[in-house]
GROMACS .gro file of C-alpha atoms in nm:
model
  266
    1MET     CA    1  25.541  18.547   5.158
    2PRO     CA    2  25.472  18.652   4.795
    3ARG     CA    3  25.608  18.478   4.492
    4ARG     CA    4  25.881  18.657   4.304
    5LEU     CA    5  25.747  18.837   3.997
    6ASP     CA    6  25.817  18.725   3.643
    7TYR     CA    7  26.128  18.880   3.490
    8SER     CA    8  25.918  19.060   3.227
    9ARG     CA    9  25.707  19.224   3.498
   10TYR     CA   10  26.015  19.370   3.665
   11LEU     CA   11  26.115  19.517   3.329
   12THR     CA   12  25.767  19.663   3.282
   13HIS     CA   13  25.771  19.824   3.626
   14LEU     CA   14  26.125  19.951   3.572
   15ALA     CA   15  26.019  20.121   3.248
   16GLU     CA   16  25.699  20.268   3.389
   17ASP     CA   17  25.846  20.399   3.713
   18SER     CA   18  26.157  20.537   3.542
   19ALA     CA   19  25.935  20.722   3.296
   20ARG     CA   20  25.719  20.861   3.576
   21PHE     CA   21  26.032  20.964   3.769
   22ALA     CA   22  26.168  21.158   3.470
   23GLU     CA   23  25.832  21.315   3.388
   24VAL     CA   24  25.778  21.445   3.741
   25LEU     CA   25  26.129  21.587   3.769
   26SER     CA   26  26.098  21.754   3.428
   27ARG     CA   27  25.840  21.987   3.588
   28THR     CA   28  26.025  22.033   3.918
   29PRO     CA   29  26.283  22.309   3.975
   30TYR     CA   30  26.618  22.140   4.024
   31GLU     CA   31  26.690  22.334   4.341
   32THR     CA   32  26.384  22.186   4.516
   33ALA     CA   33  26.483  21.991   4.828
   34VAL     CA   34  26.402  21.618   4.833
   35PRO     CA   35  26.223  21.566   5.166
   36THR     CA   36  26.305  21.194   5.186
   37CYS     CA   37  26.675  21.229   5.098
   38PRO     CA   38  26.823  21.487   5.337
   39GLY     CA   39  27.080  21.712   5.171
   40TRP     CA   40  26.965  21.631   4.816
   41ASP     CA   41  26.783  21.851   4.571
   42ALA     CA   42  26.592  21.739   4.263
   43ALA     CA   43  26.905  21.758   4.046
   44ASP     CA   44  27.091  21.529   4.287
   45LEU     CA   45  26.804  21.280   4.278
   46LEU     CA   46  26.795  21.280   3.898
   47PHE     CA   47  27.169  21.225   3.870
   48HIS     CA   48  27.165  20.953   4.136
   49LEU     CA   49  26.920  20.732   3.950
   50ALA     CA   50  27.095  20.801   3.618
   51GLU     CA   51  27.426  20.696   3.776
   52VAL     CA   52  27.279  20.382   3.934
   53GLN     CA   53  27.107  20.272   3.615
   54ALA     CA   54  27.422  20.340   3.410
   55PHE     CA   55  27.627  20.125   3.648
   56TRP     CA   56  27.398  19.822   3.619
   57ALA     CA   57  27.343  19.870   3.245
   58ARG     CA   58  27.717  19.827   3.188
   59ILE     CA   59  27.741  19.523   3.415
   60VAL     CA   60  27.451  19.346   3.246
   61ALA     CA   61  27.536  19.448   2.887
   62ARG     CA   62  27.901  19.345   2.926
   63ARG     CA   63  27.818  19.031   3.132
   64LEU     CA   64  28.070  19.137   3.397
   65THR     CA   65  28.116  18.871   3.666
   66THR     CA   66  28.383  18.995   3.909
   67GLY     CA   67  28.415  19.287   4.146
   68ASP     CA   68  28.744  19.392   3.987
   69GLN     CA   69  28.568  19.444   3.655
   70VAL     CA   70  28.314  19.685   3.798
   71ASP     CA   71  28.551  19.902   4.003
   72GLU     CA   72  28.622  20.126   3.705
   73LEU     CA   73  28.258  20.196   3.621
   74GLU     CA   74  28.181  20.561   3.682
   75THR     CA   75  27.945  20.822   3.543
   76VAL     CA   76  28.067  21.182   3.534
   77ARG     CA   77  27.802  21.430   3.642
   78PRO     CA   78  27.726  21.685   3.371
   79GLY     CA   79  27.576  22.029   3.414
   80ASP     CA   80  27.212  22.052   3.514
   81ALA     CA   81  27.104  22.129   3.159
   82GLU     CA   82  27.226  21.786   3.047
   83LEU     CA   83  27.083  21.580   3.334
   84ALA     CA   84  26.751  21.492   3.171
   85ALA     CA   85  26.923  21.370   2.853
   86LEU     CA   86  27.172  21.170   3.060
   87PHE     CA   87  26.893  20.996   3.247
   88ALA     CA   88  26.699  20.922   2.928
   89ASP     CA   89  27.009  20.765   2.773
   90ARG     CA   90  27.106  20.560   3.077
   91THR     CA   91  26.761  20.426   3.156
   92ALA     CA   92  26.718  20.322   2.792
   93ALA     CA   93  27.054  20.145   2.809
   94LEU     CA   94  26.959  19.957   3.126
   95GLN     CA   95  26.624  19.849   2.993
   96GLU     CA   96  26.779  19.733   2.664
   97ALA     CA   97  27.053  19.540   2.844
   98LEU     CA   98  26.802  19.359   3.063
   99ARG     CA   99  26.566  19.285   2.773
  100ASP     CA  100  26.856  19.130   2.582
  101THR     CA  101  26.977  18.920   2.877
  102PRO     CA  102  26.807  18.606   3.013
  103ALA     CA  103  26.725  18.627   3.382
  104GLU     CA  104  26.956  18.338   3.475
  105THR     CA  105  27.263  18.495   3.308
  106PRO     CA  106  27.553  18.520   3.556
  107VAL     CA  107  27.660  18.878   3.632
  108TRP     CA  108  27.832  19.041   3.928
  109THR     CA  109  27.616  19.183   4.206
  110TRP     CA  110  27.693  19.277   4.566
  111ALA     CA  111  27.451  19.008   4.689
  112SER     CA  112  27.464  18.630   4.704
  113GLU     CA  113  27.247  18.605   4.392
  114GLN     CA  114  27.470  18.681   4.095
  115THR     CA  115  27.224  18.700   3.805
  116ALA     CA  116  27.061  18.943   3.566
  117GLY     CA  117  26.734  18.849   3.735
  118PHE     CA  118  26.861  18.997   4.061
  119CYS     CA  119  26.955  19.318   3.876
  120ALA     CA  120  26.610  19.346   3.718
  121ARG     CA  121  26.436  19.302   4.052
  122ARG     CA  122  26.670  19.540   4.236
  123GLN     CA  123  26.642  19.810   3.969
  124ALA     CA  124  26.263  19.783   3.952
  125HIS     CA  125  26.250  19.859   4.324
  126GLU     CA  126  26.519  20.128   4.298
  127ALA     CA  127  26.309  20.304   4.034
  128LEU     CA  128  25.990  20.261   4.240
  129ILE     CA  129  26.132  20.416   4.556
  130HIS     CA  130  26.299  20.704   4.374
  131ARG     CA  131  25.983  20.764   4.170
  132LEU     CA  132  25.815  20.813   4.506
  133ASP     CA  133  26.097  21.048   4.613
  134ALA     CA  134  26.042  21.253   4.297
  135GLU     CA  135  25.668  21.268   4.356
  136LEU     CA  136  25.710  21.375   4.718
  137THR     CA  137  25.951  21.645   4.603
  138ALA     CA  138  25.695  21.774   4.354
  139GLY     CA  139  25.389  21.718   4.576
  140GLU     CA  140  25.234  21.476   4.324
  141ARG     CA  141  25.217  21.143   4.506
  142SER     CA  142  25.051  20.851   4.327
  143ALA     CA  143  24.970  20.493   4.433
  144LEU     CA  144  25.223  20.209   4.441
  145ASP     CA  145  25.132  19.884   4.270
  146PRO     CA  146  25.033  19.645   4.554
  147THR     CA  147  25.192  19.335   4.400
  148LEU     CA  148  25.520  19.512   4.332
  149ALA     CA  149  25.510  19.667   4.680
  150ALA     CA  150  25.462  19.323   4.839
  151ASP     CA  151  25.764  19.200   4.646
  152GLY     CA  152  25.943  19.511   4.768
  153VAL     CA  153  25.872  19.418   5.129
  154ASP     CA  154  26.014  19.074   5.058
  155GLU     CA  155  26.327  19.224   4.901
  156VAL     CA  156  26.396  19.487   5.165
  157LEU     CA  157  26.353  19.237   5.450
  158GLY     CA  158  26.538  18.951   5.283
  159VAL     CA  159  26.813  19.134   5.095
  160MET     CA  160  26.855  19.498   5.197
  161TYR     CA  161  26.822  19.441   5.573
  162GLY     CA  162  26.890  19.069   5.569
  163GLU     CA  163  27.092  18.798   5.399
  164PRO     CA  164  27.374  18.768   5.656
  165PRO     CA  165  27.691  18.672   5.464
  166ALA     CA  166  27.816  18.314   5.479
  167TRP     CA  167  28.161  18.431   5.595
  168GLY     CA  168  28.026  18.534   5.936
  169ALA     CA  169  27.820  18.389   6.218
  170PHE     CA  170  27.449  18.458   6.258
  171THR     CA  171  27.228  18.271   6.504
  172ALA     CA  172  26.853  18.321   6.485
  173ASP     CA  173  26.709  18.470   6.803
  174HIS     CA  174  26.353  18.355   6.865
  175ASP     CA  175  26.324  18.609   7.146
  176HIS     CA  176  26.319  18.880   6.879
  177VAL     CA  177  26.091  18.784   6.589
  178VAL     CA  178  25.885  19.035   6.388
  179ARG     CA  179  25.586  18.935   6.178
  180PHE     CA  180  25.477  19.166   5.896
  181ASP     CA  181  25.125  19.142   5.754
  182ALA     CA  182  25.006  19.307   5.432
  183THR     CA  183  24.641  19.378   5.497
  184ASP     CA  184  24.546  19.414   5.130
  185THR     CA  185  24.741  19.135   4.956
  186GLY     CA  186  24.734  18.883   5.242
  187ASP     CA  187  25.111  18.831   5.233
  188THR     CA  188  25.305  18.767   5.554
  189TRP     CA  189  25.673  18.767   5.646
  190SER     CA  190  25.854  18.657   5.963
  191VAL     CA  191  26.208  18.766   6.044
  192THR     CA  192  26.443  18.735   6.337
  193VAL     CA  193  26.654  19.030   6.452
  194ALA     CA  194  26.988  18.891   6.568
  195ARG     CA  195  27.359  18.963   6.585
  196PHE     CA  196  27.592  18.905   6.291
  197VAL     CA  197  27.965  18.878   6.364
  198GLY     CA  198  28.232  18.820   6.102
  199LEU     CA  199  28.553  18.924   5.930
  200GLU     CA  200  28.542  18.999   5.558
  201PRO     CA  201  28.743  18.749   5.352
  202GLY     CA  202  29.101  18.844   5.267
  203GLY     CA  203  29.166  19.029   5.590
  204GLY     CA  204  28.886  19.277   5.539
  205ALA     CA  205  28.685  19.475   5.791
  206ALA     CA  206  28.536  19.323   6.103
  207HIS     CA  207  28.159  19.338   6.140
  208GLU     CA  208  27.940  19.313   6.449
  209THR     CA  209  27.587  19.435   6.395
  210ASP     CA  210  27.222  19.336   6.408
  211CYS     CA  211  27.056  19.226   6.087
  212LEU     CA  212  26.752  19.025   5.976
  213ASP     CA  213  26.699  18.674   5.851
  214TRP     CA  214  26.392  18.466   5.773
  215VAL     CA  215  26.232  18.238   6.029
  216ALA     CA  216  25.952  17.988   5.979
  217ASP     CA  217  25.600  18.125   5.992
  218ASP     CA  218  25.516  17.901   6.288
  219VAL     CA  219  25.775  18.069   6.513
  220PRO     CA  220  25.574  18.291   6.752
  221PRO     CA  221  25.641  18.662   6.690
  222THR     CA  222  25.744  18.893   6.969
  223ALA     CA  223  25.634  19.197   6.769
  224SER     CA  224  25.419  19.264   6.466
  225VAL     CA  225  25.368  19.532   6.201
  226SER     CA  226  25.065  19.542   5.972
  227ALA     CA  227  24.952  19.776   5.695
  228THR     CA  228  24.891  19.766   5.322
  229ALA     CA  229  25.178  19.627   5.116
  230ALA     CA  230  25.255  19.973   4.980
  231ASP     CA  231  25.266  20.129   5.326
  232LEU     CA  232  25.487  19.848   5.460
  233ASP     CA  233  25.724  19.897   5.167
  234CYS     CA  234  25.734  20.273   5.224
  235TRP     CA  235  25.785  20.238   5.600
  236LEU     CA  236  26.068  19.987   5.561
  237TRP     CA  237  26.237  20.221   5.312
  238ARG     CA  238  26.184  20.507   5.558
  239ARG     CA  239  25.942  20.685   5.327
  240PRO     CA  240  25.611  20.818   5.465
  241PRO     CA  241  25.320  20.574   5.442
  242VAL     CA  242  24.981  20.695   5.322
  243GLY     CA  243  24.776  20.514   5.586
  244GLU     CA  244  24.820  20.390   5.939
  245LEU     CA  245  25.053  20.111   6.046
  246THR     CA  246  24.963  19.890   6.340
  247VAL     CA  247  25.277  19.820   6.542
  248SER     CA  248  25.265  19.612   6.858
  249GLY     CA  249  25.464  19.379   7.078
  250SER     CA  250  25.800  19.381   7.252
  251GLU     CA  251  25.961  19.723   7.272
  252ALA     CA  252  26.303  19.559   7.283
  253THR     CA  253  26.235  19.377   6.957
  254LEU     CA  254  26.098  19.689   6.790
  255ASP     CA  255  26.398  19.891   6.909
  256ARG     CA  256  26.637  19.638   6.752
  257LEU     CA  257  26.437  19.646   6.429
  258ALA     CA  258  26.454  20.027   6.430
  259ALA     CA  259  26.832  20.012   6.475
  260VAL     CA  260  26.866  19.781   6.173
  261MET     CA  261  26.652  20.016   5.964
  262ALA     CA  262  26.850  20.320   6.079
  263ASP     CA  263  27.177  20.162   5.966
  264GLY     CA  264  27.039  20.020   5.642
  265VAL     CA  265  26.910  20.157   5.315
  266SER     CA  266  26.852  20.524   5.233
   0.00000   0.00000   0.00000
């Protein structure tokens, strides 16, 4: 499992991938369909990342720490002619807010980690994946940084598809364990696919679904997936890999993993 990157490296990747995203879309007709985001065109993709970065820029800059404080945060979509300027303004605001905020600063997030460091990591990967979406829309795909991609595998397995909430019950199932191997960086990850059952605090919605959680590396896997770190990251985000993945093992385990991925991130 890779080490988490330094805070400054997340900010560097966020800046570089956001700039690449904007540059590619500046040469792409806005009506062009985004192949990896069904129903979206290039204008929708541009506004989406502007809206996401605006949301987190306000949380970090204002040091907001509760869900009630963020409910009112909204970005109004302008006309297409103003989209590029909106994105430029919002990405600059996010990057400035994160640069001015120590990683350990408490801020609200939807995850268990409530820090600016979580926001920097999450937004670096948000920009990376949507940079790839922009490139695939324009037919100009470029390579993903292997170290960032390995960290992306760690984040998507441990946070986006994992991290079962403490308010429910999750019991690791060693009959369904998937090992992921990055063939270029040497990183490995082992997760269990098991059932989470719980009721949201305060009388909220009931949940009963499969999700992932970490298991020790010495637990024997029932299935395995191997590829470069970039291709693993793409595959887990349901974006097309460049090379081949090697997938083997229990069909039942792989089917449960596929169901988690189908219900997860987009």
